[in-house]
Amino acid sequence: MSHPSTPTRRSGSRPLGWADVTPRAAALNRRELIAGAAALAAMGAAPATAKIAAQPSAFSTDVPPNTFEEITSYNNFYEFGWDKSDPARHAHQLTTDPWAIEIGGMVERPGSYDLADILATAPLEERIYRFRCVEAWSMVIPWIGFPLAALIERVGAQPGAKYVAFTTLLRPEEMPGQRAGGIDWPYVEGLRLDEAMNPLTILASGLYGEEMPKQNGAPIRLVVPWKYGFKSIKSVVKITLTDKEPPTTWKSLQPREYGFYANVNPEVDHPRWSQATERKIGGGLFAAREPTLMFNGYAEQVAGLYAGMDLRANY
Ligand SMILES: Nc1nc2c(c(=O)[nH]1)N[C@H]1C(S)=C(S)[C@@H](COP(=O)(O)O)O[C@H]1N2
Ligand SMILES: [Mo]
């Protein structure tokens, strides 16, 4: 179980937290974090918040996580620009408190749910997940979050509901990328209801034991670790249950290149590049590419969701 590509559930072993798997990296990250917080405070930004209490999880990988610096400086969040460094430079403009999620469509208890209320009773866990972008780079990220299933159970899915649609905040005053063209804002995503209810699917409110950095999708974002990163929609303000497949941003932009499912699959190439291998962020200039794993290493938990489906046609 020590090969770096060995995924997820270590059956029989105790749940892991990031401090267990990477004590030295943890100490370094902590120092960087404090330095970063001091720098932000000097700039007049909000001070760092208290540690979040979260349980470790048996779903965590034992692959050491990327550093806090890597996870928060190399981002895709087009609401703040197209360059990987844009989100870290611009996302501080976003106001994330107060925050509510409007939950509606085919649910028993629709309404505007205050995020603070949701988090007060949410079963928060640390989930150290592999993360694979469709652009063929990857990281390992120690998220703090709770199963999306817990929220869906709280609002109650109506019997005919088959899909869950998600919408990101639309606020061009604070999101410079939304003042530019290219994408039909707001960013939208979707899952089949059974994918949404899978225990691996989480809503994340933090990482490395701290509140979610804004460039990573504060204050609340989806994380679906067996799918390409673009499914993991950030800064969610709306969740809608429906009986029809909802439109999704990348499929609408480029339907031949990006499908609704977007399951990580080393055997189905992107029309413009191979998906067989990936570049691990932080590996250095000369590191060998690593093989990409079916369902990003989570096949044991999710392959059953797609039994009998043609994964080439349903990309
Ligand atoms: N609203 C929104 N969500 C988004 C994106 C985005 O541009 N806007 N980018 C996606 C893509 S392509 C990736 S790879 C991940 C990146 O998440 P990270 O920056 O936390 O690593 O966020 C996804 N969620
Ligand atoms: Mo991505």
Coordinates of C-alpha atoms and ligand atoms in Angstrom, one line a residue:
M1 CA 0.0 0.0 0.0
S2 CA 2.9 2.4 -0.3
H3 CA 3.1 3.0 -4.0
P4 CA 2.2 6.6 -4.7
S5 CA -0.6 5.6 -7.0
T6 CA -2.3 3.5 -4.5
P7 CA -5.7 5.1 -3.9
T8 CA -8.1 5.8 -1.2
R9 CA -9.7 3.4 1.3
R10 CA -7.1 1.5 3.4
S11 CA -9.6 -1.1 4.6
G12 CA -9.1 -2.0 8.3
S13 CA -6.7 0.9 9.0
R14 CA -7.5 3.9 11.1
P15 CA -8.7 7.1 9.5
L16 CA -5.9 9.5 8.5
G17 CA -5.4 13.2 9.0
W18 CA -2.9 15.4 7.1
A19 CA -0.7 15.8 10.2
D20 CA -0.3 12.0 10.3
V21 CA 0.7 11.5 6.7
T22 CA 3.0 14.5 6.4
P23 CA 4.3 15.8 9.7
R24 CA 7.2 17.7 8.2
A25 CA 5.2 19.2 5.3
A26 CA 2.6 20.1 7.9
A27 CA 5.1 22.1 10.0
L28 CA 6.3 23.9 6.9
N29 CA 2.8 24.6 5.7
R30 CA 1.9 26.0 9.1
R31 CA 4.7 28.4 9.0
E32 CA 3.9 29.5 5.5
L33 CA 0.3 29.9 6.5
I34 CA 1.1 32.1 9.5
A35 CA 3.4 34.2 7.3
G36 CA 0.7 34.4 4.7
A37 CA -1.9 35.4 7.3
A38 CA 0.4 38.1 8.7
A39 CA 1.0 39.5 5.2
L40 CA -2.7 39.5 4.5
A41 CA -3.4 41.2 7.8
A42 CA -0.8 43.8 6.9
M43 CA -2.7 44.4 3.7
G44 CA -5.9 44.9 5.6
A45 CA -7.5 41.6 4.8
A46 CA -9.4 39.5 7.3
P47 CA -7.2 37.7 9.9
A48 CA -6.8 34.0 9.8
T49 CA -9.6 32.1 11.6
A50 CA -9.5 29.4 14.2
K51 CA -8.8 25.8 13.4
I52 CA -11.9 23.9 12.2
A53 CA -12.7 20.8 14.2
A54 CA -13.1 17.9 11.8
Q55 CA -12.9 14.1 12.0
P56 CA -10.3 12.2 10.0
S57 CA -11.8 9.9 7.3
A58 CA -11.2 6.3 6.1
F59 CA -11.7 7.8 2.6
S60 CA -8.5 9.8 2.8
T61 CA -5.6 8.7 0.7
D62 CA -2.3 8.1 2.4
V63 CA -0.4 10.0 -0.4
P64 CA 1.1 13.1 1.1
P65 CA -0.8 16.2 0.3
N66 CA 0.5 19.1 -1.8
T67 CA 1.7 22.1 0.2
F68 CA -0.7 24.9 1.2
E69 CA 1.3 27.2 -1.1
E70 CA 0.8 24.9 -4.1
I71 CA -2.9 24.4 -3.5
T72 CA -3.6 28.1 -3.1
S73 CA -1.3 29.6 -5.8
Y74 CA -2.1 27.4 -8.8
N75 CA -5.9 27.6 -9.4
N76 CA -8.6 27.6 -12.0
F77 CA -11.3 30.0 -11.0
Y78 CA -12.2 31.9 -14.2
E79 CA -14.4 34.4 -12.3
F80 CA -11.0 35.9 -11.3
G81 CA -9.1 35.5 -14.5
W82 CA -7.7 32.9 -16.9
D83 CA -4.2 32.6 -15.6
K84 CA -3.4 30.1 -12.9
S85 CA -2.1 32.9 -10.7
D86 CA -5.1 35.2 -11.2
P87 CA -7.4 33.7 -8.5
A88 CA -4.7 34.1 -5.7
R89 CA -4.2 37.7 -6.8
H90 CA -7.9 38.7 -7.2
A91 CA -10.1 36.5 -5.1
H92 CA -9.6 38.6 -1.9
Q93 CA -12.2 41.0 -3.4
L94 CA -14.9 38.4 -2.8
T95 CA -17.3 38.9 0.2
T96 CA -18.1 35.5 1.6
D97 CA -20.0 36.4 4.8
P98 CA -23.0 36.4 5.0
W99 CA -23.6 33.5 2.6
A100 CA -26.7 31.5 1.9
I101 CA -27.5 28.6 -0.4
E102 CA -30.9 28.7 -2.2
I103 CA -32.1 25.1 -2.4
G104 CA -35.1 24.4 -4.6
G105 CA -36.6 22.4 -7.4
M106 CA -37.7 18.9 -6.6
V107 CA -37.1 19.0 -2.8
E108 CA -39.5 18.7 0.1
R109 CA -38.2 21.7 2.1
P110 CA -37.0 24.4 -0.4
G111 CA -35.7 27.7 0.9
S112 CA -32.7 29.9 1.5
Y113 CA -30.4 28.1 3.9
D114 CA -27.9 30.2 5.8
L115 CA -24.4 28.6 5.4
A116 CA -23.5 29.3 9.0
D117 CA -26.6 27.2 10.0
I118 CA -25.7 24.4 7.6
L119 CA -22.1 24.3 8.9
A120 CA -23.1 24.4 12.6
T121 CA -24.7 21.0 12.4
A122 CA -22.7 19.5 9.4
P123 CA -20.7 16.4 10.1
L124 CA -17.3 17.9 9.2
E125 CA -14.5 15.6 8.2
E126 CA -11.1 16.0 6.7
R127 CA -10.9 14.2 3.3
I128 CA -7.5 14.0 1.8
Y129 CA -8.4 13.5 -1.9
R130 CA -6.6 13.1 -5.1
F131 CA -7.6 15.9 -7.5
R132 CA -7.2 15.6 -11.3
C133 CA -7.8 18.5 -13.6
V134 CA -8.9 17.7 -17.2
E135 CA -5.8 19.6 -18.3
A136 CA -3.7 16.6 -17.0
W137 CA -2.2 18.0 -13.9
S138 CA -3.0 16.7 -10.4
M139 CA -2.7 17.5 -6.7
V140 CA -3.6 15.9 -3.4
I141 CA -5.7 18.2 -1.2
P142 CA -6.7 17.8 2.5
W143 CA -10.2 19.2 2.3
I144 CA -12.6 19.9 5.2
G145 CA -16.1 19.2 4.3
F146 CA -19.2 17.1 4.8
P147 CA -21.1 14.6 2.5
L148 CA -23.5 16.4 0.1
A149 CA -25.9 13.6 0.9
A150 CA -26.3 15.0 4.4
L151 CA -27.6 18.3 3.0
I152 CA -29.8 16.6 0.4
E153 CA -31.3 14.4 3.2
R154 CA -32.0 17.5 5.2
V155 CA -34.0 19.2 2.4
G156 CA -35.5 15.9 1.2
A157 CA -35.4 14.8 -2.5
Q158 CA -38.8 14.4 -4.1
P159 CA -39.3 10.9 -5.6
G160 CA -38.9 12.1 -9.3
A161 CA -35.6 13.9 -8.8
K162 CA -32.8 12.5 -10.9
Y163 CA -30.2 15.3 -11.1
V164 CA -28.6 18.0 -8.9
A165 CA -27.7 21.4 -10.5
F166 CA -25.3 23.8 -8.9
T167 CA -24.7 27.5 -9.5
T168 CA -21.8 29.7 -8.6
L169 CA -22.3 33.3 -7.3
L170 CA -22.9 35.9 -10.0
R171 CA -21.3 39.1 -8.7
P172 CA -19.3 40.9 -11.4
E173 CA -18.5 43.8 -9.0
E174 CA -16.3 41.4 -7.0
M175 CA -15.4 38.9 -9.8
P176 CA -13.4 40.7 -12.5
G177 CA -13.6 37.6 -14.8
Q178 CA -17.4 38.0 -14.9
R179 CA -16.9 41.4 -16.4
A180 CA -15.2 39.8 -19.4
G181 CA -16.6 37.5 -22.0
G182 CA -15.7 33.9 -22.8
I183 CA -18.0 32.1 -20.4
D184 CA -21.8 32.6 -20.1
W185 CA -21.9 33.5 -16.3
P186 CA -22.7 32.2 -13.8
Y187 CA -20.7 29.0 -13.9
V188 CA -23.0 26.0 -13.6
E189 CA -22.4 22.3 -12.9
G190 CA -24.5 19.2 -12.3
L191 CA -24.4 15.6 -11.1
R192 CA -26.8 12.7 -11.3
L193 CA -28.6 12.3 -8.0
D194 CA -26.9 9.0 -7.3
E195 CA -23.5 10.6 -7.9
A196 CA -24.5 13.4 -5.6
M197 CA -25.5 11.0 -2.9
N198 CA -22.3 8.9 -3.1
P199 CA -20.4 9.2 0.2
L200 CA -17.2 10.5 -1.6
T201 CA -19.1 13.6 -2.9
I202 CA -18.6 16.5 -0.4
L203 CA -19.3 20.1 0.0
A204 CA -16.0 21.6 1.3
S205 CA -15.7 24.6 3.5
G206 CA -12.0 24.4 4.2
L207 CA -8.6 22.9 3.6
Y208 CA -5.6 22.2 5.8
G209 CA -7.8 22.7 8.8
E210 CA -8.6 26.3 7.9
E211 CA -11.5 28.1 6.4
M212 CA -11.5 27.7 2.6
P213 CA -9.1 30.2 0.9
K214 CA -11.1 32.4 -1.5
Q215 CA -9.2 31.2 -4.6
N216 CA -10.2 27.7 -3.8
G217 CA -13.9 28.4 -3.8
A218 CA -14.8 30.0 -0.5
P219 CA -17.0 29.8 1.4
I220 CA -18.4 26.5 0.1
R221 CA -17.6 24.4 -3.0
L222 CA -18.3 21.0 -4.4
V223 CA -15.6 18.3 -4.5
V224 CA -16.2 15.2 -6.6
P225 CA -12.8 13.4 -6.5
W226 CA -13.4 10.8 -9.3
K227 CA -14.3 13.4 -11.9
Y228 CA -12.2 16.0 -13.7
G229 CA -11.7 19.2 -11.6
F230 CA -14.1 21.4 -13.5
K231 CA -17.1 19.4 -12.0
S232 CA -16.0 20.6 -8.5
I233 CA -17.8 23.9 -8.8
K234 CA -16.7 26.8 -6.4
S235 CA -18.6 29.4 -4.3
V236 CA -22.0 27.7 -4.6
V237 CA -25.1 29.8 -4.1
K238 CA -27.8 27.6 -5.5
I239 CA -28.6 23.9 -5.5
T240 CA -31.6 22.7 -7.6
L241 CA -32.9 19.1 -7.9
T242 CA -34.5 18.3 -11.3
D243 CA -35.6 15.4 -13.4
K244 CA -33.6 16.5 -16.5
E245 CA -29.8 16.7 -17.0
P246 CA -28.9 20.3 -16.2
P247 CA -26.7 22.4 -18.5
T248 CA -23.0 22.6 -17.4
T249 CA -20.6 25.4 -18.3
W250 CA -17.8 23.4 -20.1
K251 CA -20.2 21.1 -22.0
S252 CA -22.1 24.2 -23.2
L253 CA -18.9 25.9 -24.3
Q254 CA -17.3 22.9 -26.0
P255 CA -19.6 19.8 -26.2
R256 CA -17.2 17.7 -28.2
E257 CA -14.4 18.2 -25.7
Y258 CA -16.3 18.2 -22.3
G259 CA -19.2 16.0 -21.4
F260 CA -21.7 15.9 -18.6
Y261 CA -20.0 12.9 -16.8
A262 CA -16.3 14.0 -17.0
N263 CA -15.2 10.9 -15.1
V264 CA -11.4 10.6 -14.9
N265 CA -10.6 7.9 -17.5
P266 CA -7.0 7.2 -18.7
E267 CA -8.5 5.3 -21.7
V268 CA -10.6 8.2 -23.1
D269 CA -8.3 11.0 -24.4
H270 CA -9.3 14.6 -24.6
P271 CA -9.6 15.4 -28.4
R272 CA -6.5 17.6 -28.0
W273 CA -4.3 15.6 -25.5
S274 CA -3.8 12.3 -23.8
Q275 CA -5.4 11.6 -20.5
A276 CA -3.2 8.5 -19.8
T277 CA -0.8 10.3 -17.5
E278 CA -0.7 13.4 -15.4
R279 CA 1.8 15.9 -14.1
K280 CA 1.8 16.2 -10.3
I281 CA 2.0 19.8 -9.2
G282 CA 5.1 20.3 -7.0
G283 CA 6.9 17.4 -8.6
G284 CA 9.6 19.6 -10.1
L285 CA 10.7 20.1 -13.7
F286 CA 12.2 16.7 -14.2
A287 CA 9.7 14.5 -12.4
A288 CA 8.2 11.6 -14.4
R289 CA 4.5 11.9 -15.3
E290 CA 2.4 9.5 -13.2
P291 CA -0.2 7.2 -14.7
T292 CA -3.7 8.4 -14.4
L293 CA -6.0 5.9 -12.6
M294 CA -9.5 4.9 -13.7
F295 CA -12.0 7.1 -11.8
N296 CA -8.9 8.9 -10.4
G297 CA -8.3 5.9 -8.1
Y298 CA -11.8 5.7 -6.7
A299 CA -13.1 2.9 -8.9
E300 CA -13.8 0.7 -5.8
Q301 CA -16.3 3.3 -4.6
V302 CA -17.9 4.5 -7.8
A303 CA -17.5 2.1 -10.7
G304 CA -20.9 0.6 -9.9
L305 CA -22.6 3.9 -10.6
Y306 CA -21.7 3.4 -14.3
A307 CA -22.4 -0.4 -14.7
G308 CA -23.5 -1.1 -18.3
M309 CA -22.7 2.4 -19.5
D310 CA -20.5 3.1 -22.5
L311 CA -17.9 5.4 -20.9
R312 CA -16.5 6.5 -24.3
A313 CA -19.9 7.8 -25.4
N314 CA -20.7 9.2 -21.9
Y315 CA -17.5 11.2 -21.5
Ligands
LIG1 N1 -17.1 28.6 -10.3 C1 -16.0 27.9 -10.7 N2 -15.8 26.7 -10.3 C2 -14.7 26.0 -10.7 C3 -13.9 26.6 -11.7 C4 -14.2 27.9 -12.2 O1 -13.5 28.5 -13.1 N3 -15.3 28.5 -11.7 N4 -12.8 25.9 -12.2 C5 -12.9 24.4 -12.1 C6 -11.6 23.8 -12.5 S1 -11.3 23.7 -14.2 C7 -10.8 23.2 -11.6 S2 -9.4 22.3 -12.1 C8 -11.0 23.4 -10.1 C9 -9.8 23.9 -9.5 O2 -9.9 23.9 -8.1 P1 -8.7 24.4 -7.1 O3 -8.3 25.8 -7.7 O4 -9.3 24.5 -5.8 O5 -7.6 23.4 -7.3 O6 -12.1 24.2 -9.8 C10 -13.3 24.0 -10.7 N5 -14.4 24.8 -10.2
MO2 MO -9.8 21.9 -14.4

